[in-house]
Amino acid sequence: MERLRRNLAKVEERLQAACRRAGRDRKEITLVAVTKSVSAEIAALLPALGIVDLGESRPQELWRKAEALPKNLCWHLVGHLQRNKVERTLPLVQWIDSVDSVRLLRTLDIESAKRSKSLDVLLEVNASGEQQKHGFRPEEIAPLTPLLRDLTNIRIRGLMTMAALQDPEQCRPAFKLLRELRDRLRQELGPPHAVEHLSMGMSNDFEVAVEEGATFVRLGSVLFEGIA
Ligand SMILES: *Cc1c(COP(=O)(O)O)cnc(C)c1O
């Protein structure tokens, strides 16, 4: 617990410094703790430190942790979701940060219609152009607008990207691109959508992401350093 508290305090300082550099309010940014490297017991310590947004990249791991932890947490799926895992995942999450295909969008819309709780989704964009990555290509986003308008059972809340693992400064163009795509999509999509979020920035590059407008930073290793 003490180690986690210290790690978090350091992250918080770095977040605030990035906000000052960018002239942003710290309140605009939500820290999502990505818990894939730690146990459910460690993840369960987070709410006492004020972290209630938790993320997992693999659906099965999210099921396991979300079912073991208190129900008042806000879970994000941040990795690839296969359609055959949608039904089991939806009751456990508030956010899917990583919607990467039209087929998945349609499935989520149909499945969400059966539920009373609406689902917040982000479209994953492969903004760094790496071959092996999931996500829409940047030029695919604008042409999606008519289809997105027809999806009324989910709420499109923004865009997500994973930068390439490299010098953080080299990630800046991908983050800028994501912000421009978000700004354009926001003008095109009315309610129930509200395209305001940018989920970008991981341990390696979160300060640059905050400078470029991130509203969710997804942090794992920097938070759990030194914790098994
Ligand atoms: C693991 C993971 C993170 C956190 O990565 P760190 O570099 O450990 O901070 C963020 N987003 C996604 C999609 C991940 O899979």
mmCIF file of C-alpha atoms and ligand atoms in Angstrom:
data_model
loop_
_atom_site.group_PDB
_atom_site.id
_atom_site.type_symbol
_atom_site.label_atom_id
_atom_site.label_comp_id
_atom_site.label_asym_id
_atom_site.label_seq_id
_atom_site.Cartn_x
_atom_site.Cartn_y
_atom_site.Cartn_z
ATOM 1 C CA MET A 1 0.000 0.000 0.000
ATOM 2 C CA GLU A 2 2.785 2.422 0.915
ATOM 3 C CA ARG A 3 4.648 1.727 -2.296
ATOM 4 C CA LEU A 4 1.478 2.255 -4.309
ATOM 5 C CA ARG A 5 0.803 5.502 -2.483
ATOM 6 C CA ARG A 6 4.335 6.738 -3.258
ATOM 7 C CA ASN A 7 4.120 5.745 -6.920
ATOM 8 C CA LEU A 8 0.778 7.483 -7.229
ATOM 9 C CA ALA A 9 2.090 10.654 -5.580
ATOM 10 C CA LYS A 10 4.922 10.798 -8.132
ATOM 11 C CA VAL A 11 2.542 10.225 -11.032
ATOM 12 C CA GLU A 12 0.256 12.910 -9.655
ATOM 13 C CA GLU A 13 3.113 15.411 -9.513
ATOM 14 C CA ARG A 14 4.055 14.653 -13.101
ATOM 15 C CA LEU A 15 0.420 14.964 -14.210
ATOM 16 C CA GLN A 16 0.090 18.327 -12.516
ATOM 17 C CA ALA A 17 3.335 19.581 -14.017
ATOM 18 C CA ALA A 18 2.143 18.548 -17.492
ATOM 19 C CA CYS A 19 -1.169 20.343 -16.851
ATOM 20 C CA ARG A 20 0.669 23.519 -15.847
ATOM 21 C CA ARG A 21 2.813 23.406 -18.982
ATOM 22 C CA ALA A 22 -0.295 23.013 -21.123
ATOM 23 C CA GLY A 23 -2.465 25.484 -19.187
ATOM 24 C CA ARG A 24 -4.954 22.729 -18.402
ATOM 25 C CA ASP A 25 -7.016 21.944 -15.332
ATOM 26 C CA ARG A 26 -6.020 18.648 -13.689
ATOM 27 C CA LYS A 27 -9.730 17.891 -13.261
ATOM 28 C CA GLU A 28 -10.093 17.390 -17.010
ATOM 29 C CA ILE A 29 -7.989 14.229 -16.815
ATOM 30 C CA THR A 30 -8.992 10.870 -15.383
ATOM 31 C CA LEU A 31 -6.291 8.427 -14.416
ATOM 32 C CA VAL A 32 -7.262 4.914 -15.495
ATOM 33 C CA ALA A 33 -5.193 2.329 -13.627
ATOM 34 C CA VAL A 34 -4.443 -0.559 -15.981
ATOM 35 C CA THR A 35 -4.201 -3.512 -13.629
ATOM 36 C CA LYS A 36 -3.074 -6.289 -15.987
ATOM 37 C CA SER A 37 0.286 -6.703 -14.239
ATOM 38 C CA VAL A 38 -1.109 -6.995 -10.707
ATOM 39 C CA SER A 39 -3.454 -9.246 -8.744
ATOM 40 C CA ALA A 40 -7.052 -8.439 -7.846
ATOM 41 C CA GLU A 41 -5.823 -7.942 -4.250
ATOM 42 C CA ILE A 42 -3.489 -5.137 -5.323
ATOM 43 C CA ALA A 43 -6.130 -3.641 -7.622
ATOM 44 C CA ALA A 44 -8.497 -3.594 -4.641
ATOM 45 C CA LEU A 45 -6.214 -1.077 -2.894
ATOM 46 C CA LEU A 46 -6.809 1.592 -5.543
ATOM 47 C CA PRO A 47 -10.179 3.018 -4.442
ATOM 48 C CA ALA A 48 -8.750 3.991 -1.041
ATOM 49 C CA LEU A 49 -6.231 6.116 -2.961
ATOM 50 C CA GLY A 50 -8.979 7.797 -4.954
ATOM 51 C CA ILE A 51 -8.639 5.707 -8.121
ATOM 52 C CA VAL A 52 -11.967 4.251 -9.199
ATOM 53 C CA ASP A 53 -11.348 3.962 -12.945
ATOM 54 C CA LEU A 54 -9.695 0.606 -13.625
ATOM 55 C CA GLY A 55 -8.715 -0.910 -16.944
ATOM 56 C CA GLU A 56 -7.841 -4.330 -18.297
ATOM 57 C CA SER A 57 -6.685 -5.225 -21.783
ATOM 58 C CA ARG A 58 -7.937 -8.815 -21.846
ATOM 59 C CA PRO A 59 -11.657 -9.517 -21.401
ATOM 60 C CA GLN A 60 -11.132 -12.704 -19.359
ATOM 61 C CA GLU A 61 -8.880 -10.875 -16.926
ATOM 62 C CA LEU A 62 -11.408 -8.061 -16.651
ATOM 63 C CA TRP A 63 -14.176 -10.574 -15.861
ATOM 64 C CA ARG A 64 -12.043 -12.155 -13.158
ATOM 65 C CA LYS A 65 -11.077 -8.895 -11.452
ATOM 66 C CA ALA A 66 -14.386 -7.077 -11.879
ATOM 67 C CA GLU A 67 -16.241 -10.034 -10.391
ATOM 68 C CA ALA A 68 -13.825 -10.159 -7.429
ATOM 69 C CA LEU A 69 -13.830 -6.422 -6.646
ATOM 70 C CA PRO A 70 -16.535 -4.118 -5.239
ATOM 71 C CA LYS A 71 -19.223 -3.217 -7.763
ATOM 72 C CA ASN A 72 -18.907 0.558 -7.434
ATOM 73 C CA LEU A 73 -15.779 0.744 -9.612
ATOM 74 C CA CYS A 74 -15.733 2.038 -13.153
ATOM 75 C CA TRP A 75 -14.161 -0.559 -15.454
ATOM 76 C CA HIS A 76 -12.680 0.169 -18.872
ATOM 77 C CA LEU A 77 -11.843 -2.512 -21.377
ATOM 78 C CA VAL A 78 -8.763 -1.119 -23.120
ATOM 79 C CA GLY A 79 -7.842 -4.037 -25.390
ATOM 80 C CA HIS A 80 -9.294 -6.008 -28.273
ATOM 81 C CA LEU A 81 -12.794 -7.409 -27.711
ATOM 82 C CA GLN A 82 -13.956 -10.396 -29.721
ATOM 83 C CA ARG A 83 -17.645 -10.388 -30.469
ATOM 84 C CA ASN A 84 -18.231 -13.693 -28.689
ATOM 85 C CA LYS A 85 -17.069 -12.026 -25.448
ATOM 86 C CA VAL A 86 -19.379 -9.015 -25.667
ATOM 87 C CA GLU A 87 -22.283 -10.504 -23.754
ATOM 88 C CA ARG A 88 -20.233 -11.411 -20.705
ATOM 89 C CA THR A 89 -18.249 -8.156 -20.760
ATOM 90 C CA LEU A 90 -21.053 -5.591 -21.049
ATOM 91 C CA PRO A 91 -22.578 -5.979 -17.591
ATOM 92 C CA LEU A 92 -19.152 -5.389 -16.022
ATOM 93 C CA VAL A 93 -17.895 -2.288 -17.832
ATOM 94 C CA GLN A 94 -18.903 1.319 -18.218
ATOM 95 C CA TRP A 95 -16.366 2.050 -20.963
ATOM 96 C CA ILE A 96 -14.948 0.222 -23.931
ATOM 97 C CA ASP A 97 -11.922 2.307 -24.911
ATOM 98 C CA SER A 98 -10.862 0.124 -27.811
ATOM 99 C CA VAL A 99 -13.625 -0.399 -30.362
ATOM 100 C CA ASP A 100 -11.738 -1.253 -33.516
ATOM 101 C CA SER A 101 -14.240 -2.436 -36.143
ATOM 102 C CA VAL A 102 -17.644 -1.697 -37.625
ATOM 103 C CA ARG A 103 -18.759 -5.235 -36.813
ATOM 104 C CA LEU A 104 -17.985 -4.734 -33.157
ATOM 105 C CA LEU A 105 -19.793 -1.369 -33.154
ATOM 106 C CA ARG A 106 -22.923 -3.015 -34.535
ATOM 107 C CA THR A 107 -22.744 -5.886 -32.056
ATOM 108 C CA LEU A 108 -22.317 -3.492 -29.133
ATOM 109 C CA ASP A 109 -25.278 -1.437 -30.294
ATOM 110 C CA ILE A 110 -27.514 -4.501 -30.555
ATOM 111 C CA GLU A 111 -26.413 -5.927 -27.211
ATOM 112 C CA SER A 112 -26.708 -2.559 -25.462
ATOM 113 C CA ALA A 113 -30.289 -2.207 -26.662
ATOM 114 C CA LYS A 114 -31.135 -5.210 -24.454
ATOM 115 C CA ARG A 115 -29.850 -3.455 -21.347
ATOM 116 C CA SER A 116 -31.011 -0.482 -19.347
ATOM 117 C CA LYS A 117 -27.509 0.923 -18.790
ATOM 118 C CA SER A 118 -25.996 2.749 -21.740
ATOM 119 C CA LEU A 119 -22.443 2.009 -22.813
ATOM 120 C CA ASP A 120 -19.740 4.618 -23.402
ATOM 121 C CA VAL A 121 -17.387 3.751 -26.211
ATOM 122 C CA LEU A 122 -14.230 5.161 -27.697
ATOM 123 C CA LEU A 123 -13.042 4.336 -31.197
ATOM 124 C CA GLU A 124 -9.489 3.051 -31.302
ATOM 125 C CA VAL A 125 -7.384 4.708 -33.960
ATOM 126 C CA ASN A 126 -4.095 3.340 -35.179
ATOM 127 C CA ALA A 127 -2.582 6.803 -35.289
ATOM 128 C CA SER A 128 1.019 5.629 -35.445
ATOM 129 C CA GLY A 129 0.379 3.480 -38.532
ATOM 130 C CA GLU A 130 2.070 0.335 -37.244
ATOM 131 C CA GLN A 131 1.003 -2.771 -39.156
ATOM 132 C CA GLN A 132 0.385 -5.084 -36.228
ATOM 133 C CA LYS A 133 -1.905 -2.704 -34.324
ATOM 134 C CA HIS A 134 -5.653 -2.862 -33.908
ATOM 135 C CA GLY A 135 -7.749 0.184 -34.654
ATOM 136 C CA PHE A 136 -9.283 2.222 -37.429
ATOM 137 C CA ARG A 137 -6.947 3.992 -39.794
ATOM 138 C CA PRO A 138 -7.138 7.779 -39.286
ATOM 139 C CA GLU A 139 -8.726 8.283 -42.710
ATOM 140 C CA GLU A 140 -11.510 5.811 -41.847
ATOM 141 C CA ILE A 141 -12.947 7.940 -39.032
ATOM 142 C CA ALA A 142 -14.725 10.725 -40.958
ATOM 143 C CA PRO A 143 -16.476 8.306 -43.374
ATOM 144 C CA LEU A 144 -17.886 6.424 -40.351
ATOM 145 C CA THR A 145 -20.073 9.377 -39.387
ATOM 146 C CA PRO A 146 -23.344 8.260 -41.088
ATOM 147 C CA LEU A 147 -23.053 4.795 -39.559
ATOM 148 C CA LEU A 148 -22.311 6.215 -36.105
ATOM 149 C CA ARG A 149 -25.409 8.423 -36.338
ATOM 150 C CA ASP A 150 -27.491 5.271 -36.721
ATOM 151 C CA LEU A 151 -26.156 3.694 -33.536
ATOM 152 C CA THR A 152 -28.445 4.976 -30.838
ATOM 153 C CA ASN A 153 -27.977 2.418 -28.073
ATOM 154 C CA ILE A 154 -24.352 3.226 -27.382
ATOM 155 C CA ARG A 155 -22.699 6.575 -26.878
ATOM 156 C CA ILE A 156 -19.617 7.449 -28.880
ATOM 157 C CA ARG A 157 -17.595 9.483 -26.398
ATOM 158 C CA GLY A 158 -14.264 9.945 -28.139
ATOM 159 C CA LEU A 159 -11.152 8.331 -29.513
ATOM 160 C CA MET A 160 -8.343 6.205 -28.145
ATOM 161 C CA THR A 161 -4.868 5.428 -29.380
ATOM 162 C CA MET A 162 -1.752 3.577 -28.353
ATOM 163 C CA ALA A 163 1.413 5.336 -29.420
ATOM 164 C CA ALA A 164 4.429 3.398 -30.591
ATOM 165 C CA LEU A 165 6.934 2.564 -27.864
ATOM 166 C CA GLN A 166 9.560 5.164 -28.570
ATOM 167 C CA ASP A 167 10.859 8.482 -27.376
ATOM 168 C CA PRO A 168 7.777 10.228 -25.888
ATOM 169 C CA GLU A 169 8.386 13.351 -27.945
ATOM 170 C CA GLN A 170 8.035 11.233 -31.097
ATOM 171 C CA CYS A 171 4.518 10.261 -29.974
ATOM 172 C CA ARG A 172 3.347 13.872 -30.126
ATOM 173 C CA PRO A 173 2.255 13.856 -33.802
ATOM 174 C CA ALA A 174 0.031 10.809 -33.216
ATOM 175 C CA PHE A 175 -1.597 12.518 -30.215
ATOM 176 C CA LYS A 176 -2.140 15.734 -32.158
ATOM 177 C CA LEU A 177 -3.705 13.754 -34.996
ATOM 178 C CA LEU A 178 -6.078 12.037 -32.575
ATOM 179 C CA ARG A 179 -7.162 15.407 -31.194
ATOM 180 C CA GLU A 180 -7.835 16.771 -34.674
ATOM 181 C CA LEU A 181 -9.894 13.684 -35.559
ATOM 182 C CA ARG A 182 -11.868 14.072 -32.322
ATOM 183 C CA ASP A 183 -12.548 17.745 -32.977
ATOM 184 C CA ARG A 184 -13.889 16.980 -36.461
ATOM 185 C CA LEU A 185 -16.033 14.048 -35.328
ATOM 186 C CA ARG A 186 -17.434 16.099 -32.450
ATOM 187 C CA GLN A 187 -18.857 18.619 -34.909
ATOM 188 C CA GLU A 188 -20.544 15.898 -36.935
ATOM 189 C CA LEU A 189 -22.170 13.800 -34.202
ATOM 190 C CA GLY A 190 -25.049 14.974 -32.020
ATOM 191 C CA PRO A 191 -26.786 13.233 -29.087
ATOM 192 C CA PRO A 192 -26.789 10.551 -27.778
ATOM 193 C CA HIS A 193 -23.127 10.795 -28.698
ATOM 194 C CA ALA A 194 -20.809 13.298 -27.029
ATOM 195 C CA VAL A 195 -17.391 13.107 -28.596
ATOM 196 C CA GLU A 196 -15.294 14.801 -25.929
ATOM 197 C CA HIS A 197 -12.701 12.279 -24.788
ATOM 198 C CA LEU A 198 -9.171 11.389 -25.803
ATOM 199 C CA SER A 199 -7.811 8.230 -24.203
ATOM 200 C CA MET A 200 -4.103 8.484 -24.855
ATOM 201 C CA GLY A 201 -0.911 8.308 -22.866
ATOM 202 C CA MET A 202 0.634 5.315 -21.103
ATOM 203 C CA SER A 203 3.523 5.103 -18.644
ATOM 204 C CA ASN A 204 6.061 5.977 -21.315
ATOM 205 C CA ASP A 205 4.347 8.987 -22.830
ATOM 206 C CA PHE A 206 1.517 10.253 -20.611
ATOM 207 C CA GLU A 207 2.962 13.713 -20.041
ATOM 208 C CA VAL A 208 3.135 14.444 -23.771
ATOM 209 C CA ALA A 209 -0.409 13.050 -24.118
ATOM 210 C CA VAL A 210 -1.656 15.427 -21.415
ATOM 211 C CA GLU A 211 0.041 18.349 -23.151
ATOM 212 C CA GLU A 212 -1.829 17.326 -26.321
ATOM 213 C CA GLY A 213 -5.243 17.087 -24.677
ATOM 214 C CA ALA A 214 -5.669 13.606 -23.167
ATOM 215 C CA THR A 215 -8.732 13.255 -20.937
ATOM 216 C CA PHE A 216 -7.948 9.645 -19.952
ATOM 217 C CA VAL A 217 -4.418 8.450 -19.321
ATOM 218 C CA ARG A 218 -4.046 4.673 -19.032
ATOM 219 C CA LEU A 219 -1.252 3.855 -16.618
ATOM 220 C CA GLY A 220 0.131 0.490 -15.574
ATOM 221 C CA SER A 221 3.865 0.072 -15.018
ATOM 222 C CA VAL A 222 4.510 3.554 -13.609
ATOM 223 C CA LEU A 223 1.844 2.969 -10.944
ATOM 224 C CA PHE A 224 2.764 -0.583 -10.034
ATOM 225 C CA GLU A 225 6.557 -0.304 -10.218
ATOM 226 C CA GLY A 226 8.108 -2.343 -7.427
ATOM 227 C CA ILE A 227 4.823 -4.104 -6.651
ATOM 228 C CA ALA A 228 4.521 -7.755 -7.598
HETATM 229 C C1 LIG B 1 -0.969 -2.286 -20.681
HETATM 230 C C2 LIG B 1 -1.727 -1.188 -21.294
HETATM 231 C C3 LIG B 1 -1.638 0.128 -20.786
HETATM 232 C C4 LIG B 1 -0.706 0.512 -19.665
HETATM 233 O O1 LIG B 1 0.603 0.408 -20.106
HETATM 234 P P1 LIG B 1 1.849 0.876 -19.244
HETATM 235 O O2 LIG B 1 2.888 1.153 -20.251
HETATM 236 O O3 LIG B 1 2.171 -0.246 -18.337
HETATM 237 O O4 LIG B 1 1.427 2.102 -18.502
HETATM 238 C C5 LIG B 1 -2.408 1.101 -21.400
HETATM 239 N N1 LIG B 1 -3.227 0.833 -22.429
HETATM 240 C C6 LIG B 1 -3.346 -0.412 -22.934
HETATM 241 C C7 LIG B 1 -4.261 -0.635 -24.073
HETATM 242 C C8 LIG B 1 -2.603 -1.454 -22.386
HETATM 243 O O5 LIG B 1 -2.710 -2.697 -22.911
#
